[in-house]
Each structure stands twice: as C-alpha cells, then as structure tokens.
C-alpha atoms as an extended CHARMM CRD file, in Angstrom:
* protein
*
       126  EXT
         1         1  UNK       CA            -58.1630000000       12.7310000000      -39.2220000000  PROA      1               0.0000000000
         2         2  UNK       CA            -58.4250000000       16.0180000000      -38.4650000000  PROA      2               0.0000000000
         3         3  UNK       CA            -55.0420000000       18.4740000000      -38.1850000000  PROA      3               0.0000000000
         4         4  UNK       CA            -54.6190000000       21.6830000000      -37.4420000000  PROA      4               0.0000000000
         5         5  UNK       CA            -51.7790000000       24.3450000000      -38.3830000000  PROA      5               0.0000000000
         6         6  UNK       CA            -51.2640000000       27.4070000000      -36.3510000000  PROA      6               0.0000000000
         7         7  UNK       CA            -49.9100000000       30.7990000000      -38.2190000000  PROA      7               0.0000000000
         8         8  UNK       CA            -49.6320000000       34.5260000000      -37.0960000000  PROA      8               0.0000000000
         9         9  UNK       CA            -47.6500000000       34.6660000000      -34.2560000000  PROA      9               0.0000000000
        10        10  UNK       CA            -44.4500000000       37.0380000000      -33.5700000000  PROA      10              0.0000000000
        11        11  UNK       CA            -43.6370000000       40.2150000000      -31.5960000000  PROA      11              0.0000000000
        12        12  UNK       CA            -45.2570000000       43.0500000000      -30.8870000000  PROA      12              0.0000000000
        13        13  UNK       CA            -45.6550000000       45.7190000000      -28.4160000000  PROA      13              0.0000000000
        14        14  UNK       CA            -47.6770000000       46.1940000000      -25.7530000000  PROA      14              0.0000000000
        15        15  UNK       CA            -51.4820000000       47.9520000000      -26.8190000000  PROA      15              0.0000000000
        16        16  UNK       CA            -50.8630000000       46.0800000000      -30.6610000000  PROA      16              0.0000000000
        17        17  UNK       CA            -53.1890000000       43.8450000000      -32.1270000000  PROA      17              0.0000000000
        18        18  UNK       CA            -52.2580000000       40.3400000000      -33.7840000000  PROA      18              0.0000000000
        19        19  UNK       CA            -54.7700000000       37.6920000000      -35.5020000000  PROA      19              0.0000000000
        20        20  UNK       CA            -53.7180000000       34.1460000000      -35.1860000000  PROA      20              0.0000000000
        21        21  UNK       CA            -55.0350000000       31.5850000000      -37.6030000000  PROA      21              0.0000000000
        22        22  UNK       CA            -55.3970000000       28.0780000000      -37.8080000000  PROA      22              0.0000000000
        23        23  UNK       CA            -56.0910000000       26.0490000000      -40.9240000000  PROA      23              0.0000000000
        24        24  UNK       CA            -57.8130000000       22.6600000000      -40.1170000000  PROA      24              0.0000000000
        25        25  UNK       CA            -57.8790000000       19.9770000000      -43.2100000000  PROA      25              0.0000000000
        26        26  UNK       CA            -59.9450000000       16.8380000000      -42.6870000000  PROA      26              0.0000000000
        27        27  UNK       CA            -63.5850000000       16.0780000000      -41.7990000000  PROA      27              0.0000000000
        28        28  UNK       CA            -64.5140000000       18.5500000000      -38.2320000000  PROA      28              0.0000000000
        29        29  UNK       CA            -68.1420000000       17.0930000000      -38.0980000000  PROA      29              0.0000000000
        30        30  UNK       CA            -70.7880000000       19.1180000000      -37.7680000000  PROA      30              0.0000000000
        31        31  UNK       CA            -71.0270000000       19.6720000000      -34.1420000000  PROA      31              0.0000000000
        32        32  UNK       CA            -67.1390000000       20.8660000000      -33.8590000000  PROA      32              0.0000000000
        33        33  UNK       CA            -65.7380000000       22.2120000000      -31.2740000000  PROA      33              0.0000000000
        34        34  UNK       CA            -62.6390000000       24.4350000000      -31.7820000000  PROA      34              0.0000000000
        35        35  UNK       CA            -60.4870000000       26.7530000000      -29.6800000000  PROA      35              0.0000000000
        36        36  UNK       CA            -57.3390000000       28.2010000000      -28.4610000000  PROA      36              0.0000000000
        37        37  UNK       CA            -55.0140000000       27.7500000000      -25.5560000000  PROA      37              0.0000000000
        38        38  UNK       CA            -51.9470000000       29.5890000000      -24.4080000000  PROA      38              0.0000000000
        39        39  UNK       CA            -48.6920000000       28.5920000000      -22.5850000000  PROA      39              0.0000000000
        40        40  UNK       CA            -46.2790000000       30.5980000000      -20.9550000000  PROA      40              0.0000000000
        41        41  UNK       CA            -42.8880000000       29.4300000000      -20.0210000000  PROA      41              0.0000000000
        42        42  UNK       CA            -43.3910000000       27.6540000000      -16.6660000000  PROA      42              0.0000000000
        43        43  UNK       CA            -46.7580000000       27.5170000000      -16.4280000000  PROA      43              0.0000000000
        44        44  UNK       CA            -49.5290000000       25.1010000000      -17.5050000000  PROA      44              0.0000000000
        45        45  UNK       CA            -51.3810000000       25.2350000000      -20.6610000000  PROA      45              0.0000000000
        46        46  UNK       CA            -54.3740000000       27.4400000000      -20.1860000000  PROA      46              0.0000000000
        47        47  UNK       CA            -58.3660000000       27.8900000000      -22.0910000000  PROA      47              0.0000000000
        48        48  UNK       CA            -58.1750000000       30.9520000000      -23.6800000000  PROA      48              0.0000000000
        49        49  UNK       CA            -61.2250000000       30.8950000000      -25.6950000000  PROA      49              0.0000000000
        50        50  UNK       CA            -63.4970000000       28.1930000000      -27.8770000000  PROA      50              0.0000000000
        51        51  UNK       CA            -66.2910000000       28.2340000000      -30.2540000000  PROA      51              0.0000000000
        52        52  UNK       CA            -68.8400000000       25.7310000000      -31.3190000000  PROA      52              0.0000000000
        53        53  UNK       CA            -70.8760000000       24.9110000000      -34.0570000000  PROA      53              0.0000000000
        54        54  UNK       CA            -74.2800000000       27.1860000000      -32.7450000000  PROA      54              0.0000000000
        55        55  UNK       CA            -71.5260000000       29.9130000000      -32.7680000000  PROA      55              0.0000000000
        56        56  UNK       CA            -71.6720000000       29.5930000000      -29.0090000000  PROA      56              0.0000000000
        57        57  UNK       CA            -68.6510000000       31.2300000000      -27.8110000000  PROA      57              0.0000000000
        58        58  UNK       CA            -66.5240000000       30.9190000000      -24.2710000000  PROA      58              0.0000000000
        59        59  UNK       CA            -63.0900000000       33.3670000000      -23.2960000000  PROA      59              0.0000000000
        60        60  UNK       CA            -61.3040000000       32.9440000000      -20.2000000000  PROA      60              0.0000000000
        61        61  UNK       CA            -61.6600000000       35.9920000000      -18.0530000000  PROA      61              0.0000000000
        62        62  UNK       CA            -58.4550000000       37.8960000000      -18.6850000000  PROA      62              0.0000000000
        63        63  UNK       CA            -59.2490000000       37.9150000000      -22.2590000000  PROA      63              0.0000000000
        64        64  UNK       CA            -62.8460000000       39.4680000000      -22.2220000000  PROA      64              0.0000000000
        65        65  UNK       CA            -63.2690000000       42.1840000000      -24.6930000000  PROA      65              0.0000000000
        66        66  UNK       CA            -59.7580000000       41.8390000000      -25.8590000000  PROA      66              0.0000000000
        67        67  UNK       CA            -60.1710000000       38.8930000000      -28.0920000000  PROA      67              0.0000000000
        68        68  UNK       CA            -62.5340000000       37.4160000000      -30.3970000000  PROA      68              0.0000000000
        69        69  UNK       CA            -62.8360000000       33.7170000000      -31.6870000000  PROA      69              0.0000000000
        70        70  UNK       CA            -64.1530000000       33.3110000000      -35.4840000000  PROA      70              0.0000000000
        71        71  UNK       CA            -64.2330000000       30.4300000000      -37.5910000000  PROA      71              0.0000000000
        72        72  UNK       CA            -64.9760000000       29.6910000000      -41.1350000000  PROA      72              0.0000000000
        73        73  UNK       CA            -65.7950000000       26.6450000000      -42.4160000000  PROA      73              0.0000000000
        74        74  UNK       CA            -65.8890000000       25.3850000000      -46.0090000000  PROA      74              0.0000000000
        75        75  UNK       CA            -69.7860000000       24.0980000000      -46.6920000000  PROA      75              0.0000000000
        76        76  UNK       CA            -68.0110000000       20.3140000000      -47.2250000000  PROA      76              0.0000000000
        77        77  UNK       CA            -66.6400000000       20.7540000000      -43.4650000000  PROA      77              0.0000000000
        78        78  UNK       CA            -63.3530000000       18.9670000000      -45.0830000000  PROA      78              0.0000000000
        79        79  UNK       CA            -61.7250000000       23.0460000000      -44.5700000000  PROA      79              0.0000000000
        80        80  UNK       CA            -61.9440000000       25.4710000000      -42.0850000000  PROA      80              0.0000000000
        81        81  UNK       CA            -60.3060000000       28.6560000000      -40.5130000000  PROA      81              0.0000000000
        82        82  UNK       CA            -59.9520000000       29.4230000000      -37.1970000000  PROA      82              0.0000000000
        83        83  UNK       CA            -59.2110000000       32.5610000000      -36.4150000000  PROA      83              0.0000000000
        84        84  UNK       CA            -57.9590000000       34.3630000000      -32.8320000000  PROA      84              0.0000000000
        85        85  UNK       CA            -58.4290000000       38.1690000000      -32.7730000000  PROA      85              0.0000000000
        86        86  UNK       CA            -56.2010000000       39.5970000000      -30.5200000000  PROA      86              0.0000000000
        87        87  UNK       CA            -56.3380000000       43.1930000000      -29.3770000000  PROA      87              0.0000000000
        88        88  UNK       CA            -54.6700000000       45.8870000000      -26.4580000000  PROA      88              0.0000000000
        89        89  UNK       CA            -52.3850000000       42.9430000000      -25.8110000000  PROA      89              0.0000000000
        90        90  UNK       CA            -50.4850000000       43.0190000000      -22.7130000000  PROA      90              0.0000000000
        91        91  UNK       CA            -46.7680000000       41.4380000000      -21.4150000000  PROA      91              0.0000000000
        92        92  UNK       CA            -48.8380000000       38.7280000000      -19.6770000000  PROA      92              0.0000000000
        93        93  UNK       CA            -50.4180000000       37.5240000000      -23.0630000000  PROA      93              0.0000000000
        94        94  UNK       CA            -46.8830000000       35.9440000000      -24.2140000000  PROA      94              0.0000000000
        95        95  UNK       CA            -46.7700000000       32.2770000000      -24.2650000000  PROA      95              0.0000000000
        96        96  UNK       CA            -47.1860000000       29.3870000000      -27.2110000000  PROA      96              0.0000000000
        97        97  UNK       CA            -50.8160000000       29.5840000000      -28.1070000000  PROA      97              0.0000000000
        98        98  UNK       CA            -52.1450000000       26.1200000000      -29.7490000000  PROA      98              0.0000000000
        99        99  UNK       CA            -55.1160000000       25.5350000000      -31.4530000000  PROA      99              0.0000000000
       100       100  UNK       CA            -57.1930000000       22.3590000000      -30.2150000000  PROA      100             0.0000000000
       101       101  UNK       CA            -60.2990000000       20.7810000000      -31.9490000000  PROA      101             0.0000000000
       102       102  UNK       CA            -62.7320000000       18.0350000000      -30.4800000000  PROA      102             0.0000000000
       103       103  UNK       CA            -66.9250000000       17.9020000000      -30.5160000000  PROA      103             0.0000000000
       104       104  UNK       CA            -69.2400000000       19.2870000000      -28.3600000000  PROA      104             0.0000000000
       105       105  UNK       CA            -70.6850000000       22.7630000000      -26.9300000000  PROA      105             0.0000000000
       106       106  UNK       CA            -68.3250000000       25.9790000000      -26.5320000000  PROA      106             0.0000000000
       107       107  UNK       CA            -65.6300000000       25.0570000000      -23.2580000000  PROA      107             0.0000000000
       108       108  UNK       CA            -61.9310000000       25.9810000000      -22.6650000000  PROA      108             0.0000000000
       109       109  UNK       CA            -61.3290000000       22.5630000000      -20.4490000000  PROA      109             0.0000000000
       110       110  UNK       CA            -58.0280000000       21.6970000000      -21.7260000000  PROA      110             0.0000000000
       111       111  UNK       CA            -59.3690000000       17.7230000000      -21.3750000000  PROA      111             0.0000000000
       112       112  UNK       CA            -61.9500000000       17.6990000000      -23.4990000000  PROA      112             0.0000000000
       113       113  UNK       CA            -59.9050000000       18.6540000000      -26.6230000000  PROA      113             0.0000000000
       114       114  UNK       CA            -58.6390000000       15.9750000000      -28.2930000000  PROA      114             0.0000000000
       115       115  UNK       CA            -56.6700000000       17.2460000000      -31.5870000000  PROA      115             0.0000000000
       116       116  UNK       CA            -53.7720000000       19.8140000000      -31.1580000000  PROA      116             0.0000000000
       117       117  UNK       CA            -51.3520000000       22.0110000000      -33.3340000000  PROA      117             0.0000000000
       118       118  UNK       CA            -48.1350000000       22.8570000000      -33.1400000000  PROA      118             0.0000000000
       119       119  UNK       CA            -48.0680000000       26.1410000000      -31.6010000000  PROA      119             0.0000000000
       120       120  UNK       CA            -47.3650000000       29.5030000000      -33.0590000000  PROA      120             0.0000000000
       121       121  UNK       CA            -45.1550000000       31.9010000000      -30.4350000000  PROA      121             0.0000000000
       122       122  UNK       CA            -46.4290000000       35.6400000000      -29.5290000000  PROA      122             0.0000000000
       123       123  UNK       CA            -44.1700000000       38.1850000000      -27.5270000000  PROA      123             0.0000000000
       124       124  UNK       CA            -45.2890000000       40.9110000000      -26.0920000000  PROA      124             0.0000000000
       125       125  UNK       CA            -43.1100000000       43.7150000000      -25.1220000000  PROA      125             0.0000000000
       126       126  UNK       CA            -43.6170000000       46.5230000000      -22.7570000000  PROA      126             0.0000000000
C-alpha cells in the first residue's frame, strides 16, 4: 500500500519561493498518477497540479508559471519523490496542501485520487 508523507511547508512572505516534497514508500505502478491539492480554511480542497507517468503534466489556472510539479522515482518504483515548486507566491496560496496518488493520465479531479497525506501547512504573508 502506497503512503505518502508531505514535508516543506512553513511561512514565508509574499514574492518567496518554497518546494514542498512528498516521499511515497510502497509499490506506485507504473502508470502513477501523482499530484497536489491545497485547502484553505473554509473552503474546499482544490487541484493544484498533477503529473503522470509520460511526464504529462496539469496546474490549475492560478498556478500557471508559478509552480512546477517533478517527481523522481526509484527504478524499483517501491520509492519516489514528489516534489511542488513553488514560486512569486501570493496571500491567496495559504492553505494545507496534500499530496494524493492514484493511476491514470495527468488530472487535478480531487475524485479520482485515491491515496492521501497528511498535509504540510504554508503561510503566506503580505
């Protein structure tokens, strides 16, 4: 069974950059799915951006050529790295951000994600 630990949250001001990580242990099959969502204190859990195993990529549109999704994956698929670039970020990127895993081709539909993490927290101040 696949899990999945987020790291690299905290605070930072408004225009900083921040990488989020997420270490997955067990088996992610070869046509994985990964990706990140985002929650914000009264609001639903949102895509934020996903990657497959073709290396297709997806980002929801406020995130567009602020952040980049990367993953690397052991050869044994047994490990693998998720990573969330984050850059110029803004007040309105605070919330939880969770990784997710499942199978498939590059989406951000929160239902088709199956496996989730525990969160890691980002603040951003103005």
């Amino acid at each position: 069974q696949v899990q999945l630990q987020e790291s690299g949250g905290g605070p930072v001001q408004a225009g900083d950059s921040l990488r989020l990580s997420c270490a997955v242990s067990g088996y992610i099959y070869s046509s994985y799915l990964m990706g990140w969502f985002r929650q914000a204190p009264g609001k639903e859990r949102e895509g934020v951006a996903a990657i497959d195993s073709d290396g297709t990529t997806v980002y929801t549109e406020g995130v567009k050529g602020r952040f980049t999704i990367s993953i690397d994956t052991a050869q044994n698929l047994l490990k693998a790295t998720v990573y969330l670039q984050m850059n110029s970020l803004k007040p309105e990127d605070t919330a939880m951000y969770y990784c997710a895993a499942s199978r498939g081709i590059a989406t951000i539909a929160l239902d088709e994600f199956r496996t989730w993490g525990q969160g890691t927290q980002v603040t951003v101040s103005s």
